[in-house]
Coordinates of C-alpha atoms and ligand atoms in Angstrom, one line a residue:
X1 CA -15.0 18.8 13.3
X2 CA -14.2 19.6 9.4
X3 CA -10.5 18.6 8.3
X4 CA -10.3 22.7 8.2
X5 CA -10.8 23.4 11.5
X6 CA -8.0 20.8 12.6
X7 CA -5.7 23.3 10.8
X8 CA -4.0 26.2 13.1
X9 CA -2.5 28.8 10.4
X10 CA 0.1 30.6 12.0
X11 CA 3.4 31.9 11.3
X12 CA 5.0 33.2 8.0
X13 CA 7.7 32.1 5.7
X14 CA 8.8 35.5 4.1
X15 CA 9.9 35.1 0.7
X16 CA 12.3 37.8 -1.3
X17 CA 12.2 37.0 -5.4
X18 CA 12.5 39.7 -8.1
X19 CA 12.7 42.2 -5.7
X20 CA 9.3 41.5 -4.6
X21 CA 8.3 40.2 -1.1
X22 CA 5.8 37.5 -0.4
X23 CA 4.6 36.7 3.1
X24 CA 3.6 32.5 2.8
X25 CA 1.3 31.3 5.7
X26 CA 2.4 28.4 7.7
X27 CA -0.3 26.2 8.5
X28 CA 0.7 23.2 12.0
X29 CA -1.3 20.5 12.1
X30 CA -1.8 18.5 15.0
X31 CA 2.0 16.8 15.1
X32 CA 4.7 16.5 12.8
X33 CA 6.2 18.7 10.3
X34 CA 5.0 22.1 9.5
X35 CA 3.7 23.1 6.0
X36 CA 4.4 26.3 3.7
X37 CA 1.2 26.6 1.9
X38 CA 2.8 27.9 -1.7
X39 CA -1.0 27.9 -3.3
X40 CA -0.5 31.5 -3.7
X41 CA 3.2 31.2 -5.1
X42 CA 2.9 31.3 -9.4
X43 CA -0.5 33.7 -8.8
X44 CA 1.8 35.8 -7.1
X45 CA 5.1 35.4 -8.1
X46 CA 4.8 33.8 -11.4
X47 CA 6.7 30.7 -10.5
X48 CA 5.9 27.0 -9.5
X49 CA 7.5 24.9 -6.7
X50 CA 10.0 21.7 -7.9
X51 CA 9.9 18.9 -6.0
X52 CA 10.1 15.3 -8.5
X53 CA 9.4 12.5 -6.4
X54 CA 7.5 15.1 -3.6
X55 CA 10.1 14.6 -1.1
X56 CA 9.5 18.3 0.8
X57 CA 5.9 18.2 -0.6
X58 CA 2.8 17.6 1.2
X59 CA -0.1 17.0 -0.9
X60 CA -3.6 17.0 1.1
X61 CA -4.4 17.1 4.5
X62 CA -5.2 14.1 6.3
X63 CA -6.5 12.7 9.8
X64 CA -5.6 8.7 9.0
X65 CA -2.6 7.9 9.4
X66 CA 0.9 9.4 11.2
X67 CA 4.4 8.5 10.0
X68 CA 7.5 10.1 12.5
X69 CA 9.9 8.7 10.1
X70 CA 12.9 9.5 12.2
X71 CA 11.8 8.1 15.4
X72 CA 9.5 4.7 13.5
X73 CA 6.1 5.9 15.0
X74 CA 3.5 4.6 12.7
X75 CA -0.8 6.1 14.1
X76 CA -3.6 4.8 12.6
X77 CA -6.0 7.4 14.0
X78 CA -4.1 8.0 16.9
X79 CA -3.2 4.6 17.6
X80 CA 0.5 2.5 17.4
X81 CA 0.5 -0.1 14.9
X82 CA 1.9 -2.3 17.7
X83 CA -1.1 -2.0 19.4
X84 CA -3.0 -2.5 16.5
X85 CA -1.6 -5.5 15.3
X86 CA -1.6 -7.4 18.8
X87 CA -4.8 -6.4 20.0
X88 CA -7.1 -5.8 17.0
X89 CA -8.1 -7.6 13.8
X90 CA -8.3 -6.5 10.4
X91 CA -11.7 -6.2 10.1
X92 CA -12.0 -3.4 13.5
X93 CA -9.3 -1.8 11.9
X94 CA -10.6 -1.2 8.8
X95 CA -13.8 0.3 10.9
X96 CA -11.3 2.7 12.3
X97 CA -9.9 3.9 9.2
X98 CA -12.8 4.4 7.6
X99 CA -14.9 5.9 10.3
X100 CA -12.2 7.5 13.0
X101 CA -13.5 5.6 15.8
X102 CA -12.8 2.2 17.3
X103 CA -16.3 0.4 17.2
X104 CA -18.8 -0.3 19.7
X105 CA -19.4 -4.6 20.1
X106 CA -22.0 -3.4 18.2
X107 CA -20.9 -1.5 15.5
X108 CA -18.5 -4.1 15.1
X109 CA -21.2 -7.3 14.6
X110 CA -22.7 -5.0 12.0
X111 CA -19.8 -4.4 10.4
X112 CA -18.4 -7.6 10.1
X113 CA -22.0 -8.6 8.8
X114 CA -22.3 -6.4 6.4
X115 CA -18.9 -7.5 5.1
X116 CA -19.5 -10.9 5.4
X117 CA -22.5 -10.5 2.7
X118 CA -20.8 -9.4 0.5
X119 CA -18.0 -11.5 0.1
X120 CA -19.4 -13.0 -3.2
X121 CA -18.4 -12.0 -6.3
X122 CA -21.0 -11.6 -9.6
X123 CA -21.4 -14.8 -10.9
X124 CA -20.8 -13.7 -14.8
X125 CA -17.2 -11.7 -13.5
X126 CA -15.8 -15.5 -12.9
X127 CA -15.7 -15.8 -16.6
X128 CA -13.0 -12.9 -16.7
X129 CA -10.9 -15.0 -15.7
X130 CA -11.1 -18.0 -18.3
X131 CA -9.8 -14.8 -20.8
X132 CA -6.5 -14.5 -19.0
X133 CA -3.8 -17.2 -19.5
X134 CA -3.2 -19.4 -16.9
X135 CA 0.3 -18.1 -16.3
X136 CA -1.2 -14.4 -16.1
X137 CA 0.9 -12.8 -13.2
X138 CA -2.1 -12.4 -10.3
X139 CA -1.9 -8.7 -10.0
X140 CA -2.9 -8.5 -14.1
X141 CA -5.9 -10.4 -13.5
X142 CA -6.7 -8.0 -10.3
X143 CA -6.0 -4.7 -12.0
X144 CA -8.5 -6.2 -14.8
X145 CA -11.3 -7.5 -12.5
X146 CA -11.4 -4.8 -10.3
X147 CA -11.4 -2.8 -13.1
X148 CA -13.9 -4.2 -14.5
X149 CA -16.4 -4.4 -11.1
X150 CA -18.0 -0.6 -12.4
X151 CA -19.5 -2.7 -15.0
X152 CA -21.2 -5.0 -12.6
X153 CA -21.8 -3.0 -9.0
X154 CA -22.9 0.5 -11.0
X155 CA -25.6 1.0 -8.8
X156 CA -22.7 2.3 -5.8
X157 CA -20.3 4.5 -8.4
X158 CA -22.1 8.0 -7.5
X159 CA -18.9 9.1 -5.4
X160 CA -21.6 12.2 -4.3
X161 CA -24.4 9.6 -3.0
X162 CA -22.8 9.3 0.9
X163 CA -24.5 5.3 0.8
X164 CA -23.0 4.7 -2.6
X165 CA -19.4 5.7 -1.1
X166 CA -20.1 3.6 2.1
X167 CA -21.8 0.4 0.2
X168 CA -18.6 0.4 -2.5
X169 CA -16.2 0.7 0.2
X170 CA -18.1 -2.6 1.6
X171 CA -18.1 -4.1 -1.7
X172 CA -14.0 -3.9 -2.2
X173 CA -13.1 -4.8 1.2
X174 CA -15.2 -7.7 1.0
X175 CA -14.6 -9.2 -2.4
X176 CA -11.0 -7.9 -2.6
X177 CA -10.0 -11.4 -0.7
X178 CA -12.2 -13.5 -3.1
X179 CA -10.8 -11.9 -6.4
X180 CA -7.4 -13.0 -5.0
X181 CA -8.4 -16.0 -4.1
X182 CA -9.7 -17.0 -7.4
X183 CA -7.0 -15.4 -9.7
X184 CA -4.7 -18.1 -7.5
X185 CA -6.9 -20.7 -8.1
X186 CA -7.4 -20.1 -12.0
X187 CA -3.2 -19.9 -11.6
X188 CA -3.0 -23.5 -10.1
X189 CA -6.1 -24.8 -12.3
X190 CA -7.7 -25.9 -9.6
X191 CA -11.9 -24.9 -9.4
X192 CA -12.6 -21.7 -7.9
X193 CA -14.0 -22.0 -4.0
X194 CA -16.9 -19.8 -3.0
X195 CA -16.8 -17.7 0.5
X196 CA -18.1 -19.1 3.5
X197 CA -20.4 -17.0 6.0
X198 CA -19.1 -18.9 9.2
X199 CA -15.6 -18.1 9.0
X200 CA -13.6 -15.1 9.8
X201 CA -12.4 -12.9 7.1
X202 CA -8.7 -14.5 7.2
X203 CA -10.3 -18.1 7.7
X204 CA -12.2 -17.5 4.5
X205 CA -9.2 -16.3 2.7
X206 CA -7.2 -19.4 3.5
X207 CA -10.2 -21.3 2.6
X208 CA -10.8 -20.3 -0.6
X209 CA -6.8 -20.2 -1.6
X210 CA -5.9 -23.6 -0.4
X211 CA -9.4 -25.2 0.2
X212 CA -10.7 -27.8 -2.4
X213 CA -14.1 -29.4 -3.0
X214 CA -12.4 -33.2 -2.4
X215 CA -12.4 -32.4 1.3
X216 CA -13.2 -30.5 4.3
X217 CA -11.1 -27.2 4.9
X218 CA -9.6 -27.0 8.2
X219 CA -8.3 -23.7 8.9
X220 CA -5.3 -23.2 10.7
X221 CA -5.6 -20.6 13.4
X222 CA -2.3 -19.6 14.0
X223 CA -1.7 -19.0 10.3
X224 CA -5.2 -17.2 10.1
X225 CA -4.2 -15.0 12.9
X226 CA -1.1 -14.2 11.6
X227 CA -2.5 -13.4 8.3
X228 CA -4.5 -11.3 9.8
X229 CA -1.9 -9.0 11.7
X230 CA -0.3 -8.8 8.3
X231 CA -3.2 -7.4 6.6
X232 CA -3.3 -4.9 9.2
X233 CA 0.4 -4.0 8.9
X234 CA -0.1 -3.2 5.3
X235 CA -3.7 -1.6 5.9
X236 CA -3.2 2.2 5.0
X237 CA 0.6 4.2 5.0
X238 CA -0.1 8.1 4.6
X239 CA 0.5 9.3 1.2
X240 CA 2.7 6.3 -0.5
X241 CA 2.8 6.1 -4.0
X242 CA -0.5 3.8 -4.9
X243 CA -2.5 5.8 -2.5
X244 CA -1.9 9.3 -3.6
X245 CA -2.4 7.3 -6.8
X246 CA -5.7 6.5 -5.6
X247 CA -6.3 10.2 -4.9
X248 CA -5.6 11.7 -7.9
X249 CA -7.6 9.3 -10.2
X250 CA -10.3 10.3 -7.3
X251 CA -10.0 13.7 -8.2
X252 CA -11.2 13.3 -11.5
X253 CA -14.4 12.1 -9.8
X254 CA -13.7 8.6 -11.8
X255 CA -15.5 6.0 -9.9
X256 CA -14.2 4.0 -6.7
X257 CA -13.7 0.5 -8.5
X258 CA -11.7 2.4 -11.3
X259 CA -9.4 4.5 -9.1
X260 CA -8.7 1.3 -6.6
X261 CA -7.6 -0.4 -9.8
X262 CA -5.3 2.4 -10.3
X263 CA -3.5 2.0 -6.9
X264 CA -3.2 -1.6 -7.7
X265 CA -1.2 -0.9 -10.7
X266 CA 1.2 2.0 -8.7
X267 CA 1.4 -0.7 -6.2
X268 CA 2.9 -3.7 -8.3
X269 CA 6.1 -1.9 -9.0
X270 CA 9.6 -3.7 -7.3
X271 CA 9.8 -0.4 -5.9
X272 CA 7.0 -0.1 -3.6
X273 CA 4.2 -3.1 -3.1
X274 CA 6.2 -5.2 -5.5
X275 CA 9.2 -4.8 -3.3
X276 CA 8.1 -8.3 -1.2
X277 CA 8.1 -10.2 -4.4
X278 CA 11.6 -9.0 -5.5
X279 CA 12.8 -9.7 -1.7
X280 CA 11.7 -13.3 -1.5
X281 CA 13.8 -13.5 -5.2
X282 CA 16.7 -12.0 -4.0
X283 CA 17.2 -14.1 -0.6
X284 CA 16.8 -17.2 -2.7
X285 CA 19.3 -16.0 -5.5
X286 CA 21.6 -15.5 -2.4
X287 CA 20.7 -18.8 -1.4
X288 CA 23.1 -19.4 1.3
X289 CA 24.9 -17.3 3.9
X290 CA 28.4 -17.2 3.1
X291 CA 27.3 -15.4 -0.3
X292 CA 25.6 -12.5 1.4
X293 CA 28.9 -10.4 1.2
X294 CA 29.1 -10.3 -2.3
X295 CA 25.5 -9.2 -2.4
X296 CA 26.1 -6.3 0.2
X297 CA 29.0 -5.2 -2.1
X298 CA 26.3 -5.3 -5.3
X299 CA 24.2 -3.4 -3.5
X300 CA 27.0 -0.7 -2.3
X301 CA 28.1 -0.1 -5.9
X302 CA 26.5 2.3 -7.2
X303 CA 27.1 0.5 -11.2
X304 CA 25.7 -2.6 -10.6
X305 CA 22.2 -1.1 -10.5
X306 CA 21.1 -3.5 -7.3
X307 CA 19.5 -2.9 -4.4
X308 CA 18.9 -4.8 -1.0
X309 CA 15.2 -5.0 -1.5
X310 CA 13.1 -4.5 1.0
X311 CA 15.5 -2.3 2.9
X312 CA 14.9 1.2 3.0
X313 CA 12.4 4.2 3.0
X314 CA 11.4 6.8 1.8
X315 CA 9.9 8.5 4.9
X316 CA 11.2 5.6 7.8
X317 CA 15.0 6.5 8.2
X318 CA 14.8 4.3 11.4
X319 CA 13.5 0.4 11.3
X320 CA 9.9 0.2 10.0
X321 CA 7.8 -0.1 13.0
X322 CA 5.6 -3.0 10.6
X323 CA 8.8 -4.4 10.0
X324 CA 9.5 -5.6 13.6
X325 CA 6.1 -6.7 14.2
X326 CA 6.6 -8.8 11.0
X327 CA 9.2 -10.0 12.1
X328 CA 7.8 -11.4 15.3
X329 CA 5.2 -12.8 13.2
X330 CA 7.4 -14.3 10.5
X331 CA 8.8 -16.5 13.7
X332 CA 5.5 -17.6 14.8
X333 CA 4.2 -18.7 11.8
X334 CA 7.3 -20.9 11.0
X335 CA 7.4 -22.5 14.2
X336 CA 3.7 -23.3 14.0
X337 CA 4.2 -24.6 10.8
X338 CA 6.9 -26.7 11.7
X339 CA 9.5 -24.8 9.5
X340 CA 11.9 -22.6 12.0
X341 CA 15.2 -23.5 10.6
X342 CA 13.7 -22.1 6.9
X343 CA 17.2 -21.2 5.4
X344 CA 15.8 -18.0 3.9
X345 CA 15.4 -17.3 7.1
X346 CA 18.9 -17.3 7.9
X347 CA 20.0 -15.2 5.2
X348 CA 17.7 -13.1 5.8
X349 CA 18.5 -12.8 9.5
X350 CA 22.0 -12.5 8.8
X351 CA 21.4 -10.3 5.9
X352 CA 19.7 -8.0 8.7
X353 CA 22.6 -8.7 11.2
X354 CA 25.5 -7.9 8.5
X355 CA 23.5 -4.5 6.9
X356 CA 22.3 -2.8 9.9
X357 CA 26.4 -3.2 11.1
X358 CA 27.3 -1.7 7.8
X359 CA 28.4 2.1 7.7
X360 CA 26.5 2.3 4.5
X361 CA 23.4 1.3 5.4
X362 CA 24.1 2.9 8.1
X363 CA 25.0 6.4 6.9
X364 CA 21.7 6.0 4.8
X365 CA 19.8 5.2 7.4
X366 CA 18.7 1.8 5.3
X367 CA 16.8 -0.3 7.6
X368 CA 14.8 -3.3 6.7
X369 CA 11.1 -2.1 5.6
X370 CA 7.9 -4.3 5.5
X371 CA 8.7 -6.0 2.3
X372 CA 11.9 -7.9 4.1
X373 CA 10.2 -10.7 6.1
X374 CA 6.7 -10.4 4.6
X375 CA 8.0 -12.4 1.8
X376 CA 9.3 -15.5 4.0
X377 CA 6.2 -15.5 5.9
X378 CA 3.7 -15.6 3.1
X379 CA 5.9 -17.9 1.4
X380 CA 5.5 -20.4 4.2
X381 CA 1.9 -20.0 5.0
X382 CA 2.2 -21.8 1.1
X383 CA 1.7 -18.8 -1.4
X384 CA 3.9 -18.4 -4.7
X385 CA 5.7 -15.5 -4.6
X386 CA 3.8 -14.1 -7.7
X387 CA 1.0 -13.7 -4.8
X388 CA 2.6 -11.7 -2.3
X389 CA 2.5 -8.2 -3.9
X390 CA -1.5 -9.4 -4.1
X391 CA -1.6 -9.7 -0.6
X392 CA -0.5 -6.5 -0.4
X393 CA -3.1 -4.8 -2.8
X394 CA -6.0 -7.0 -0.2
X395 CA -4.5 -5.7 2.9
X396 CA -4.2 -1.6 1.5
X397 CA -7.6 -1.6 0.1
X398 CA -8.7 0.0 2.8
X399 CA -6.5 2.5 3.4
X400 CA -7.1 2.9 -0.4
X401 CA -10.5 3.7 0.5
X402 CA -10.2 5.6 3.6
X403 CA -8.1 8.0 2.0
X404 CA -10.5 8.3 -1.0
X405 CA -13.4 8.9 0.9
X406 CA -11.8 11.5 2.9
X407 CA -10.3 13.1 -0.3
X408 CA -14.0 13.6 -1.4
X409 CA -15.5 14.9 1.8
X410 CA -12.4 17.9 1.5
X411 CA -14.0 21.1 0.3
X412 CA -10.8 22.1 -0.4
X413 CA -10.0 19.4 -3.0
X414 CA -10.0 19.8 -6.5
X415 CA -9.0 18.1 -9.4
X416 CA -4.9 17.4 -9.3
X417 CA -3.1 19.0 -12.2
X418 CA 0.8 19.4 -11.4
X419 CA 3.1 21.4 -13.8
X420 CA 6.4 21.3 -14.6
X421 CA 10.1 22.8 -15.7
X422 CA 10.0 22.6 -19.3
X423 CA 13.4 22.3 -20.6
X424 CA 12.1 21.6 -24.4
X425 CA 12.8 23.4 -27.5
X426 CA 11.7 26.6 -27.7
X427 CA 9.2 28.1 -30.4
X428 CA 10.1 26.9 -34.1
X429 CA 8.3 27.0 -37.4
X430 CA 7.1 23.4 -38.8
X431 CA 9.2 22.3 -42.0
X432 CA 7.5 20.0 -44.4
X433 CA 9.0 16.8 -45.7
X434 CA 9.4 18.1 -49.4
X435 CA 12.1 20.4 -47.6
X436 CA 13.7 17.8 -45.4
X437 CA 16.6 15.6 -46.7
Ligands
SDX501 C1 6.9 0.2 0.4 O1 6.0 5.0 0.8 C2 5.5 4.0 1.5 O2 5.0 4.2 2.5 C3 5.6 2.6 0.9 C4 5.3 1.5 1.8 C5 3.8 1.4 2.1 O3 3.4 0.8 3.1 O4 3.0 1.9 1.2 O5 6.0 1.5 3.0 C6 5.6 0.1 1.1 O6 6.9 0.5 -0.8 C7 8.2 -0.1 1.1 C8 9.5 0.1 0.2 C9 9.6 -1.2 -0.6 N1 10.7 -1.0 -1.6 C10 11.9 -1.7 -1.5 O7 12.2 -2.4 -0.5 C11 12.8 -1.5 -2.7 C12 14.2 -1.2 -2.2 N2 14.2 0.2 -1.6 C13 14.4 1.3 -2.5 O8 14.5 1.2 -3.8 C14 14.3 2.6 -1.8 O9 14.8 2.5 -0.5 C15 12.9 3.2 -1.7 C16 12.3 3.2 -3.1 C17 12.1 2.4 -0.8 C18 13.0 4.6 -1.2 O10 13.6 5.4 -2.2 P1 14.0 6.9 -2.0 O11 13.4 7.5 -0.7 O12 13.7 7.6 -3.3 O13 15.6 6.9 -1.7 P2 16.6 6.9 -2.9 O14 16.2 5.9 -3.9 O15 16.9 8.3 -3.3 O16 17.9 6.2 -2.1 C19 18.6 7.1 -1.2 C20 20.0 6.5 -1.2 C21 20.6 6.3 -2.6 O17 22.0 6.4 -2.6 P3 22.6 7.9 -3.0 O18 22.1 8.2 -4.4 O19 22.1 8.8 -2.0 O20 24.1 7.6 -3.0 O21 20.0 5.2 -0.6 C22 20.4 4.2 -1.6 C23 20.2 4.8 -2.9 O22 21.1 4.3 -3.8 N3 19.4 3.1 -1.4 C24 19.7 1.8 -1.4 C25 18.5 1.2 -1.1 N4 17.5 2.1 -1.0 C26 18.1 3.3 -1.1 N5 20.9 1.2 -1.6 C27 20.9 -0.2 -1.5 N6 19.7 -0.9 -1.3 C28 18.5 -0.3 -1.1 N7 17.4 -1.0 -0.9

């Protein structure tokens, strides 16, 4: 079934402007809000719709992923992320995103195959690397390389060749882990470690972060388990800001290594993926709980410019569905670890405990997102904090790519070209210097 026919057009919204009356169809999709469909509305009425930051504004139609903000429902394809994220690994998720089906044993085997092969990386794209300086922040180094991987893998950038699509969707998912693997290792100076085919895709991730060639790798897994519920936490989110990043650049036709690139960059900012980063640094300024007060007054005050990162939402104005199942897993992992009475995690604990009681947050609706305990986890599992937010960019590559393939199979897609509310100067003649003071 086309994304078109999922579309029941029904009612109108009747508009009254300039005397004139527009009737504006209202399309239901299969739950959740309602849309105006205003493609008619400057053609017609010789005005454009203004919505900065597209709070009221839906921008594509879409059979991924369902956010009920209000009541912290989060579908991948019709299924909870709870379920998900107990019962499934990152690798069968992926499947489903990409495909719309859970696979058969099967389909699975192949696909985790096919990823498996190509989890190396083109030997000559290693030297990349040697160009950055060593204290490059890891997300540079990943816009770069990933940038770069047109220049190497052009044989799957014809987004119109249905194999090329499907073979470069293989190609980030499974080299996405090794590039982050070896912009940590170039970090730490240590010698880049190559994937291994016999371990899972987590297990191989570990490996090649904390593995070196003095001794055998065991992986832990616990850790690799958890690691792995965490990538599929952070898997695909509707349209956040690096993924309708992703679409736009996709709507130029630019190729798939380019625009993921592009969603990378969107993603690093404190405000969205970088928000883990900038969590993990603010519960270690705090430092201790008796300081948390002050901190919740900062964060109340509208002057003081701070905010309680990784607490709120644009869309979740109830707790973050990901958020409690990270949560869960930020406990595991420290007790398998040996490190339950982590004193970050008591501020952040207590952070929680004191906000949620707070009528601001409250009034708000300001819960804790995904970024909140991601940060302590990861941290513990032994990366630097400058690695989270490239966790992050691992785990949403393929909702990156999901949502760019689906983009391109919409007929009704076209290149995105917003416009705007000028509020310029108006017309004026040019004056030459010779008559300027
Ligand atoms: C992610 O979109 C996605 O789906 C993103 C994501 C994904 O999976 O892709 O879920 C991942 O990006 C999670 C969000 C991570 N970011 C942070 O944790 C940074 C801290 N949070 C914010 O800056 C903020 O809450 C946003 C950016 C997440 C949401 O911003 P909005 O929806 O534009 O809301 P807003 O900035 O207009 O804030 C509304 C009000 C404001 O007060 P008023 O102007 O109404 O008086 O709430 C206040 C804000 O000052 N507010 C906060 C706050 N977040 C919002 N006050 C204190 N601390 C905060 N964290």
């Amino acid at each position: 079934m086309t994304l078109k026919d999922k579309i029941h057009s029904e009612a109108l919204a009747h508009l009254h402007l300039d005397g004139k009356d527009l009737d504006l169809v209202i399309h239901k999709g299969t739950v959740g809000p309602r849309v105006i469909d205003v493609g008619k509305l400057y053609k017609e009425t010789g005005h454009f719709t203004y919505d900065p930051g597209f709070t009221s504004t839906a921008s594509c139609k879409s059979k991924i992923t369902y956010i009920d903000g209000a009541a912290g429902v989060l579908l991948h394809r019709g299924y909870p992320i709870e379920q998900l994220a107990e019962q499934s690994t990152y690798l069968e998720t992926c499947y489903l995103l990409l495909n719309g089906e859970l696979p058969s044993k099967k389909e699975l085997l192949k696909y985790r195959m096919q990823i498996t092969k190509h989890t190396m990386l083109h030997e000559q794209m290693t030297s990349f690397y040697k160009g950055f300086r060593r204290d490059a922040h890891p997300m540079a180094i990943m816009c770069g390389v990933v940038g770069a991987m047109s220049a190497f893998y052009h044989d799957s950038t014809d987004i119109s060749d249905p194999r090329q699509r499907t073979v470069a969707a293989n190609r980030m998912i499974a080299k996405m882990p090794t590039i982050a693997a070896m912009a940590y290792k170039y970090s730490i100076g240590q010698p880049i470690s190559y994937p291994r085919n016999d371990l899972s895709y987590t297990g191989n991730f570990l490996k090649m972060c904390f593995g070196n060639p003095c001794e055998e790798f065991q992986v832990n897994e616990v850790v690799a388990r958890a690691l792995d519920r965490i990538f599929i936490l952070h898997a695909d989110h509707e349209q956040n800001a690096s993924t309708a990043t992703v679409r736009l650049a996709s709507s130029s036709g630019a190729n798939p290594f380019a625009c993921i690139a592009a969603g990378i960059a969107c993603l690093w900012g404190p405000a969205h993926g970088g928000a883990n980063e900038a969590a993990l640094n603010m519960l270690e300024e705090i430092g201790t709980v008796d300081r948390i007060p002050e901190y919740i007054a900062k964060a109340k005050d509208k002057t003081s410019g701070f905010r309680l990162m990784g607490f709120g939402h644009r869309v979740y104005k109830n707790f973050d569905p990901r958020a409690l199942v990270m949560r869960k897993t930020c406990h595991e992992v420290l007790e398998s670890i040996g490190r339950e009475d982590d004193p970050l995690l008591k501020v952040a604990l207590e952070l929680e405990r004191i906000a949620l009681e707070d009528d601001y947050f409250i009034k708000k609706k300001l819960y804790p997102n995904i970024d909140f305990y991601s940060g302590i986890t990861l941290r513990a599992i032994g990366f630097p904090v400058s690695m989270f937010t490239v966790l992050f960019a691992v785990a949403r590559t393929v909702g990156w790519l999901a949502q760019w393939k689906e983009m391109i199979e919409d007929s009704e897609q076209r290149i995105g070209r917003p416009r705007q509310l000028y509020i310029g100067e108006p017309l004026r003649q040019f004056v030459p210097i010779s008559q300027r003071n």
